[in-house]
PDB file of C-alpha atoms and ligand atoms in Angstrom:
ATOM      1  CA  MET W 275      25.869 -40.439  25.945  1.00  0.00           C
ATOM      2  CA  LYS W 276      25.989 -39.250  22.359  1.00  0.00           C
ATOM      3  CA  ILE W 277      28.361 -40.220  19.600  1.00  0.00           C
ATOM      4  CA  PHE W 278      29.076 -37.701  16.863  1.00  0.00           C
ATOM      5  CA  ALA W 279      31.028 -38.456  13.733  1.00  0.00           C
ATOM      6  CA  VAL W 280      32.430 -36.241  11.028  1.00  0.00           C
ATOM      7  CA  GLY W 281      32.306 -37.399   7.442  1.00  0.00           C
ATOM      8  CA  LEU W 282      34.613 -36.351   4.631  1.00  0.00           C
ATOM      9  CA  ASN W 283      37.193 -34.694   6.868  1.00  0.00           C
ATOM     10  CA  TYR W 284      40.296 -35.804   4.942  1.00  0.00           C
ATOM     11  CA  ALA W 285      40.871 -34.815   1.322  1.00  0.00           C
ATOM     12  CA  SER W 286      42.605 -38.159   0.662  1.00  0.00           C
ATOM     13  CA  HIS W 287      39.507 -40.123   1.710  1.00  0.00           C
ATOM     14  CA  ASN W 288      37.157 -37.835  -0.201  1.00  0.00           C
ATOM     15  CA  LYS W 289      39.215 -38.563  -3.290  1.00  0.00           C
ATOM     16  CA  GLU W 290      38.995 -42.337  -2.836  1.00  0.00           C
ATOM     17  CA  MET W 291      35.229 -41.983  -2.311  1.00  0.00           C
ATOM     18  CA  LYS W 292      35.096 -39.825  -5.453  1.00  0.00           C
ATOM     19  CA  ARG W 293      33.459 -37.026  -3.468  1.00  0.00           C
ATOM     20  CA  THR W 294      34.311 -33.787  -5.171  1.00  0.00           C
ATOM     21  CA  PHE W 295      31.997 -31.457  -3.305  1.00  0.00           C
ATOM     22  CA  GLU W 296      33.545 -29.158  -0.745  1.00  0.00           C
ATOM     23  CA  SER W 297      31.485 -28.495   2.328  1.00  0.00           C
ATOM     24  CA  LYS W 298      31.917 -25.122   3.989  1.00  0.00           C
ATOM     25  CA  GLU W 299      31.148 -26.734   7.337  1.00  0.00           C
ATOM     26  CA  PRO W 300      31.858 -30.128   8.911  1.00  0.00           C
ATOM     27  CA  VAL W 301      29.604 -32.966   7.718  1.00  0.00           C
ATOM     28  CA  LEU W 302      28.055 -34.400  10.879  1.00  0.00           C
ATOM     29  CA  PHE W 303      26.176 -37.553  11.674  1.00  0.00           C
ATOM     30  CA  MET W 304      25.391 -39.392  14.886  1.00  0.00           C
ATOM     31  CA  LYS W 305      25.381 -42.880  16.283  1.00  0.00           C
ATOM     32  CA  PRO W 306      23.259 -44.004  19.251  1.00  0.00           C
ATOM     33  CA  ASP W 307      24.827 -45.318  22.467  1.00  0.00           C
ATOM     34  CA  THR W 308      24.026 -48.856  21.311  1.00  0.00           C
ATOM     35  CA  ALA W 309      26.698 -48.392  18.623  1.00  0.00           C
ATOM     36  CA  LEU W 310      29.503 -48.337  21.185  1.00  0.00           C
ATOM     37  CA  LEU W 311      31.985 -51.236  21.134  1.00  0.00           C
ATOM     38  CA  LYS W 312      34.762 -51.101  23.728  1.00  0.00           C
ATOM     39  CA  ASP W 313      37.031 -53.033  26.073  1.00  0.00           C
ATOM     40  CA  GLY W 314      38.382 -55.192  23.250  1.00  0.00           C
ATOM     41  CA  LYS W 315      35.076 -56.982  22.759  1.00  0.00           C
ATOM     42  CA  PRO W 316      34.640 -58.714  19.376  1.00  0.00           C
ATOM     43  CA  PHE W 317      32.757 -57.154  16.501  1.00  0.00           C
ATOM     44  CA  PHE W 318      30.168 -59.524  15.062  1.00  0.00           C
ATOM     45  CA  LEU W 319      29.653 -59.032  11.343  1.00  0.00           C
ATOM     46  CA  PRO W 320      26.004 -58.063  10.810  1.00  0.00           C
ATOM     47  CA  ASP W 321      23.839 -60.112   8.464  1.00  0.00           C
ATOM     48  CA  PHE W 322      22.430 -57.121   6.543  1.00  0.00           C
ATOM     49  CA  SER W 323      25.622 -56.170   4.710  1.00  0.00           C
ATOM     50  CA  GLU W 324      28.053 -57.867   2.353  1.00  0.00           C
ATOM     51  CA  ASP W 325      30.608 -55.079   2.662  1.00  0.00           C
ATOM     52  CA  VAL W 326      31.291 -53.846   6.181  1.00  0.00           C
ATOM     53  CA  GLN W 327      34.325 -51.567   6.084  1.00  0.00           C
ATOM     54  CA  TYR W 328      36.636 -50.087   8.701  1.00  0.00           C
ATOM     55  CA  GLU W 329      37.275 -46.348   8.905  1.00  0.00           C
ATOM     56  CA  THR W 330      40.103 -45.592  11.337  1.00  0.00           C
ATOM     57  CA  GLU W 331      39.615 -42.312  13.181  1.00  0.00           C
ATOM     58  CA  LEU W 332      40.842 -40.273  16.100  1.00  0.00           C
ATOM     59  CA  VAL W 333      38.137 -40.068  18.760  1.00  0.00           C
ATOM     60  CA  VAL W 334      37.855 -37.375  21.423  1.00  0.00           C
ATOM     61  CA  LYS W 335      35.906 -37.608  24.650  1.00  0.00           C
ATOM     62  CA  ILE W 336      34.054 -34.572  25.958  1.00  0.00           C
ATOM     63  CA  ASN W 337      34.810 -33.811  29.606  1.00  0.00           C
ATOM     64  CA  ARG W 338      32.359 -31.037  30.505  1.00  0.00           C
ATOM     65  CA  LEU W 339      28.979 -29.619  29.715  1.00  0.00           C
ATOM     66  CA  GLY W 340      29.031 -27.132  26.875  1.00  0.00           C
ATOM     67  CA  LYS W 341      26.883 -25.222  24.426  1.00  0.00           C
ATOM     68  CA  HIS W 342      27.941 -22.556  21.917  1.00  0.00           C
ATOM     69  CA  ILE W 343      31.605 -23.229  22.601  1.00  0.00           C
ATOM     70  CA  ALA W 344      33.954 -20.768  20.925  1.00  0.00           C
ATOM     71  CA  GLU W 345      36.701 -22.470  18.947  1.00  0.00           C
ATOM     72  CA  ARG W 346      39.395 -20.793  21.028  1.00  0.00           C
ATOM     73  CA  PHE W 347      38.004 -22.356  24.205  1.00  0.00           C
ATOM     74  CA  ALA W 348      37.223 -25.765  22.736  1.00  0.00           C
ATOM     75  CA  TYR W 349      40.493 -27.275  24.022  1.00  0.00           C
ATOM     76  CA  ARG W 350      38.994 -27.074  27.525  1.00  0.00           C
ATOM     77  CA  TYR W 351      36.171 -29.435  26.610  1.00  0.00           C
ATOM     78  CA  TYR W 352      38.195 -32.581  26.023  1.00  0.00           C
ATOM     79  CA  ASP W 353      41.272 -34.069  27.570  1.00  0.00           C
ATOM     80  CA  GLU W 354      41.276 -37.657  26.372  1.00  0.00           C
ATOM     81  CA  ILE W 355      41.629 -39.178  22.933  1.00  0.00           C
ATOM     82  CA  THR W 356      41.895 -42.602  21.383  1.00  0.00           C
ATOM     83  CA  VAL W 357      41.709 -44.360  18.057  1.00  0.00           C
ATOM     84  CA  GLY W 358      38.442 -45.927  16.950  1.00  0.00           C
ATOM     85  CA  ILE W 359      36.669 -47.562  14.043  1.00  0.00           C
ATOM     86  CA  ASP W 360      33.639 -46.028  12.362  1.00  0.00           C
ATOM     87  CA  PHE W 361      32.256 -49.264  10.921  1.00  0.00           C
ATOM     88  CA  THR W 362      30.311 -48.641   7.747  1.00  0.00           C
ATOM     89  CA  ALA W 363      28.036 -50.949   5.757  1.00  0.00           C
ATOM     90  CA  ARG W 364      29.363 -49.594   2.477  1.00  0.00           C
ATOM     91  CA  ASP W 365      26.813 -51.366   0.284  1.00  0.00           C
ATOM     92  CA  LEU W 366      23.907 -49.932   2.291  1.00  0.00           C
ATOM     93  CA  GLN W 367      25.532 -46.507   2.375  1.00  0.00           C
ATOM     94  CA  LYS W 368      25.918 -46.536  -1.402  1.00  0.00           C
ATOM     95  CA  ARG W 369      22.296 -47.515  -1.865  1.00  0.00           C
ATOM     96  CA  GLN W 370      21.051 -44.895   0.599  1.00  0.00           C
ATOM     97  CA  LYS W 371      23.147 -42.213  -1.090  1.00  0.00           C
ATOM     98  CA  GLU W 372      21.802 -43.116  -4.502  1.00  0.00           C
ATOM     99  CA  LEU W 373      18.259 -42.923  -3.201  1.00  0.00           C
ATOM    100  CA  GLY W 374      18.929 -39.689  -1.313  1.00  0.00           C
ATOM    101  CA  LEU W 375      18.006 -41.407   1.956  1.00  0.00           C
ATOM    102  CA  PRO W 376      19.551 -41.046   5.436  1.00  0.00           C
ATOM    103  CA  TRP W 377      22.646 -43.080   6.326  1.00  0.00           C
ATOM    104  CA  GLU W 378      21.836 -44.381   9.792  1.00  0.00           C
ATOM    105  CA  ILE W 379      21.302 -47.999   8.797  1.00  0.00           C
ATOM    106  CA  ALA W 380      24.729 -47.964   7.137  1.00  0.00           C
ATOM    107  CA  LYS W 381      26.614 -46.049   9.812  1.00  0.00           C
ATOM    108  CA  SER W 382      24.910 -46.233  13.170  1.00  0.00           C
ATOM    109  CA  PHE W 383      23.984 -49.865  13.666  1.00  0.00           C
ATOM    110  CA  ASP W 384      24.831 -51.798  16.847  1.00  0.00           C
ATOM    111  CA  TYR W 385      28.561 -51.877  17.642  1.00  0.00           C
ATOM    112  CA  SER W 386      29.476 -49.675  14.678  1.00  0.00           C
ATOM    113  CA  ALA W 387      31.532 -47.344  16.898  1.00  0.00           C
ATOM    114  CA  ALA W 388      34.579 -49.185  18.236  1.00  0.00           C
ATOM    115  CA  VAL W 389      36.839 -47.259  20.595  1.00  0.00           C
ATOM    116  CA  GLY W 390      40.204 -48.028  22.114  1.00  0.00           C
ATOM    117  CA  THR W 391      41.658 -47.108  25.484  1.00  0.00           C
ATOM    118  CA  PHE W 392      41.519 -43.372  26.055  1.00  0.00           C
ATOM    119  CA  ILE W 393      44.736 -41.555  26.888  1.00  0.00           C
ATOM    120  CA  SER W 394      45.350 -38.031  28.081  1.00  0.00           C
ATOM    121  CA  LYS W 395      46.054 -35.534  25.328  1.00  0.00           C
ATOM    122  CA  GLU W 396      48.833 -34.247  27.585  1.00  0.00           C
ATOM    123  CA  GLU W 397      50.666 -37.501  26.874  1.00  0.00           C
ATOM    124  CA  THR W 398      50.464 -37.264  23.114  1.00  0.00           C
ATOM    125  CA  GLY W 399      51.515 -33.714  22.330  1.00  0.00           C
ATOM    126  CA  SER W 400      49.582 -31.708  19.767  1.00  0.00           C
ATOM    127  CA  VAL W 401      46.355 -33.463  18.861  1.00  0.00           C
ATOM    128  CA  GLN W 402      46.674 -32.035  15.346  1.00  0.00           C
ATOM    129  CA  GLU W 403      50.005 -33.716  14.648  1.00  0.00           C
ATOM    130  CA  LEU W 404      49.384 -37.334  15.482  1.00  0.00           C
ATOM    131  CA  ASN W 405      50.127 -40.343  13.339  1.00  0.00           C
ATOM    132  CA  PHE W 406      47.530 -43.042  13.703  1.00  0.00           C
ATOM    133  CA  ARG W 407      47.020 -46.340  11.958  1.00  0.00           C
ATOM    134  CA  LEU W 408      45.167 -49.622  11.796  1.00  0.00           C
ATOM    135  CA  GLU W 409      46.732 -53.046  11.450  1.00  0.00           C
ATOM    136  CA  ILE W 410      44.707 -56.042  10.363  1.00  0.00           C
ATOM    137  CA  ASN W 411      46.318 -59.394  11.075  1.00  0.00           C
ATOM    138  CA  GLY W 412      49.625 -57.630  11.650  1.00  0.00           C
ATOM    139  CA  GLU W 413      49.691 -55.590   8.425  1.00  0.00           C
ATOM    140  CA  THR W 414      49.120 -51.839   8.297  1.00  0.00           C
ATOM    141  CA  VAL W 415      46.019 -51.250   6.189  1.00  0.00           C
ATOM    142  CA  GLN W 416      45.334 -47.589   6.889  1.00  0.00           C
ATOM    143  CA  SER W 417      47.339 -44.712   8.260  1.00  0.00           C
ATOM    144  CA  GLY W 418      47.000 -40.976   8.523  1.00  0.00           C
ATOM    145  CA  ASN W 419      48.077 -37.897  10.389  1.00  0.00           C
ATOM    146  CA  SER W 420      45.625 -35.611  12.136  1.00  0.00           C
ATOM    147  CA  ARG W 421      47.232 -32.540  10.536  1.00  0.00           C
ATOM    148  CA  GLU W 422      45.449 -33.614   7.336  1.00  0.00           C
ATOM    149  CA  MET W 423      42.012 -32.965   8.854  1.00  0.00           C
ATOM    150  CA  ILE W 424      40.022 -30.413   6.876  1.00  0.00           C
ATOM    151  CA  TYR W 425      38.257 -29.328  10.087  1.00  0.00           C
ATOM    152  CA  PRO W 426      40.498 -29.648  13.164  1.00  0.00           C
ATOM    153  CA  VAL W 427      39.181 -31.032  16.454  1.00  0.00           C
ATOM    154  CA  GLU W 428      38.492 -27.688  18.095  1.00  0.00           C
ATOM    155  CA  ARG W 429      36.602 -26.391  15.088  1.00  0.00           C
ATOM    156  CA  ILE W 430      34.488 -29.553  15.148  1.00  0.00           C
ATOM    157  CA  ILE W 431      33.703 -29.200  18.860  1.00  0.00           C
ATOM    158  CA  SER W 432      32.661 -25.593  18.340  1.00  0.00           C
ATOM    159  CA  TYR W 433      30.493 -26.520  15.368  1.00  0.00           C
ATOM    160  CA  VAL W 434      28.777 -29.466  17.085  1.00  0.00           C
ATOM    161  CA  SER W 435      27.987 -27.310  20.124  1.00  0.00           C
ATOM    162  CA  ARG W 436      26.036 -24.822  18.030  1.00  0.00           C
ATOM    163  CA  PHE W 437      23.379 -27.486  17.517  1.00  0.00           C
ATOM    164  CA  PHE W 438      23.793 -29.957  20.372  1.00  0.00           C
ATOM    165  CA  THR W 439      24.560 -29.529  24.056  1.00  0.00           C
ATOM    166  CA  LEU W 440      27.734 -31.466  24.716  1.00  0.00           C
ATOM    167  CA  LYS W 441      27.826 -33.552  27.868  1.00  0.00           C
ATOM    168  CA  ILE W 442      30.499 -35.383  29.801  1.00  0.00           C
ATOM    169  CA  GLY W 443      31.330 -38.643  28.057  1.00  0.00           C
ATOM    170  CA  ASP W 444      30.062 -37.709  24.615  1.00  0.00           C
ATOM    171  CA  LEU W 445      32.374 -38.940  21.857  1.00  0.00           C
ATOM    172  CA  ILE W 446      33.370 -37.389  18.560  1.00  0.00           C
ATOM    173  CA  PHE W 447      34.812 -39.462  15.714  1.00  0.00           C
ATOM    174  CA  THR W 448      36.834 -36.999  13.679  1.00  0.00           C
ATOM    175  CA  GLY W 449      36.880 -38.563  10.225  1.00  0.00           C
ATOM    176  CA  THR W 450      38.944 -41.055   8.294  1.00  0.00           C
ATOM    177  CA  PRO W 451      41.904 -40.669   5.928  1.00  0.00           C
ATOM    178  CA  ALA W 452      42.324 -42.695   2.730  1.00  0.00           C
ATOM    179  CA  GLY W 453      42.667 -46.456   2.928  1.00  0.00           C
ATOM    180  CA  VAL W 454      39.273 -47.704   4.080  1.00  0.00           C
ATOM    181  CA  GLY W 455      38.503 -51.323   3.320  1.00  0.00           C
ATOM    182  CA  PRO W 456      36.464 -54.389   4.224  1.00  0.00           C
ATOM    183  CA  VAL W 457      36.692 -56.576   7.296  1.00  0.00           C
ATOM    184  CA  LYS W 458      36.010 -60.292   7.382  1.00  0.00           C
ATOM    185  CA  ILE W 459      35.480 -62.969   9.975  1.00  0.00           C
ATOM    186  CA  ASN W 460      38.570 -63.723  12.102  1.00  0.00           C
ATOM    187  CA  ASP W 461      40.313 -60.445  11.268  1.00  0.00           C
ATOM    188  CA  HIS W 462      42.383 -59.097  14.150  1.00  0.00           C
ATOM    189  CA  LEU W 463      42.212 -55.304  14.322  1.00  0.00           C
ATOM    190  CA  GLN W 464      44.806 -53.260  16.199  1.00  0.00           C
ATOM    191  CA  GLY W 465      44.770 -49.468  16.243  1.00  0.00           C
ATOM    192  CA  TYR W 466      47.647 -47.205  17.154  1.00  0.00           C
ATOM    193  CA  ILE W 467      48.285 -43.561  17.950  1.00  0.00           C
ATOM    194  CA  GLU W 468      51.974 -43.119  17.203  1.00  0.00           C
ATOM    195  CA  GLU W 469      53.494 -46.316  18.636  1.00  0.00           C
ATOM    196  CA  ARG W 470      50.874 -46.857  21.316  1.00  0.00           C
ATOM    197  CA  ARG W 471      48.474 -49.704  20.663  1.00  0.00           C
ATOM    198  CA  LEU W 472      45.157 -48.539  22.075  1.00  0.00           C
ATOM    199  CA  LEU W 473      42.656 -50.641  20.153  1.00  0.00           C
ATOM    200  CA  ASP W 474      42.758 -54.430  19.913  1.00  0.00           C
ATOM    201  CA  PHE W 475      39.835 -56.683  19.017  1.00  0.00           C
ATOM    202  CA  ARG W 476      38.634 -59.323  16.601  1.00  0.00           C
ATOM    203  CA  VAL W 477      35.906 -59.703  14.004  1.00  0.00           C
ATOM    204  CA  LYS W 478      33.622 -62.699  14.461  1.00  0.00           C
TER     205      LYS W 478
HETATM  206 MG1   MG T 193      34.003 -42.082   9.241  1.00  0.00          MG
END
């Protein structure tokens, strides 16, 4: 199982990160299967970072084998979505960026890819018009709407499949809107798509 993630896919987040460059293609990175955190299990703050941040994202699950998928057929390659957290060691990421080094230690460490309960996209209506949000300790800390994506889901699937064979169960994190921030011990994270709470776990 592979986990893909798209960086810089919301203009609002790019602004808060002070990223002014415009990519002509999706910015892709990957996380290994050991990054997966699911079933409401707690996230243990790692000891190598002083600034682990949440990034709330829509996540799609691939449901068939595919390579060189045309964008117009990409809808056939996923039928479940959820909300997830792309945990990021922001201090390490900043350092790696400054040094021009890869991001994996900041983005792809163990349990850095939290996912909620997957639901059928038939239940949600258009995947490109979904409100999603994160609450920490009962307060909304980040919210967005998937229509704000620079590269929509089907464009991302098509792009990923030019380079990587997609397999059943592969996941794609589709990027985060503005409002990222730190987590701390004892935080209670709850993620929603519209009014459905799909993600619910604690930081320890
Ligand atoms: Mg992200």
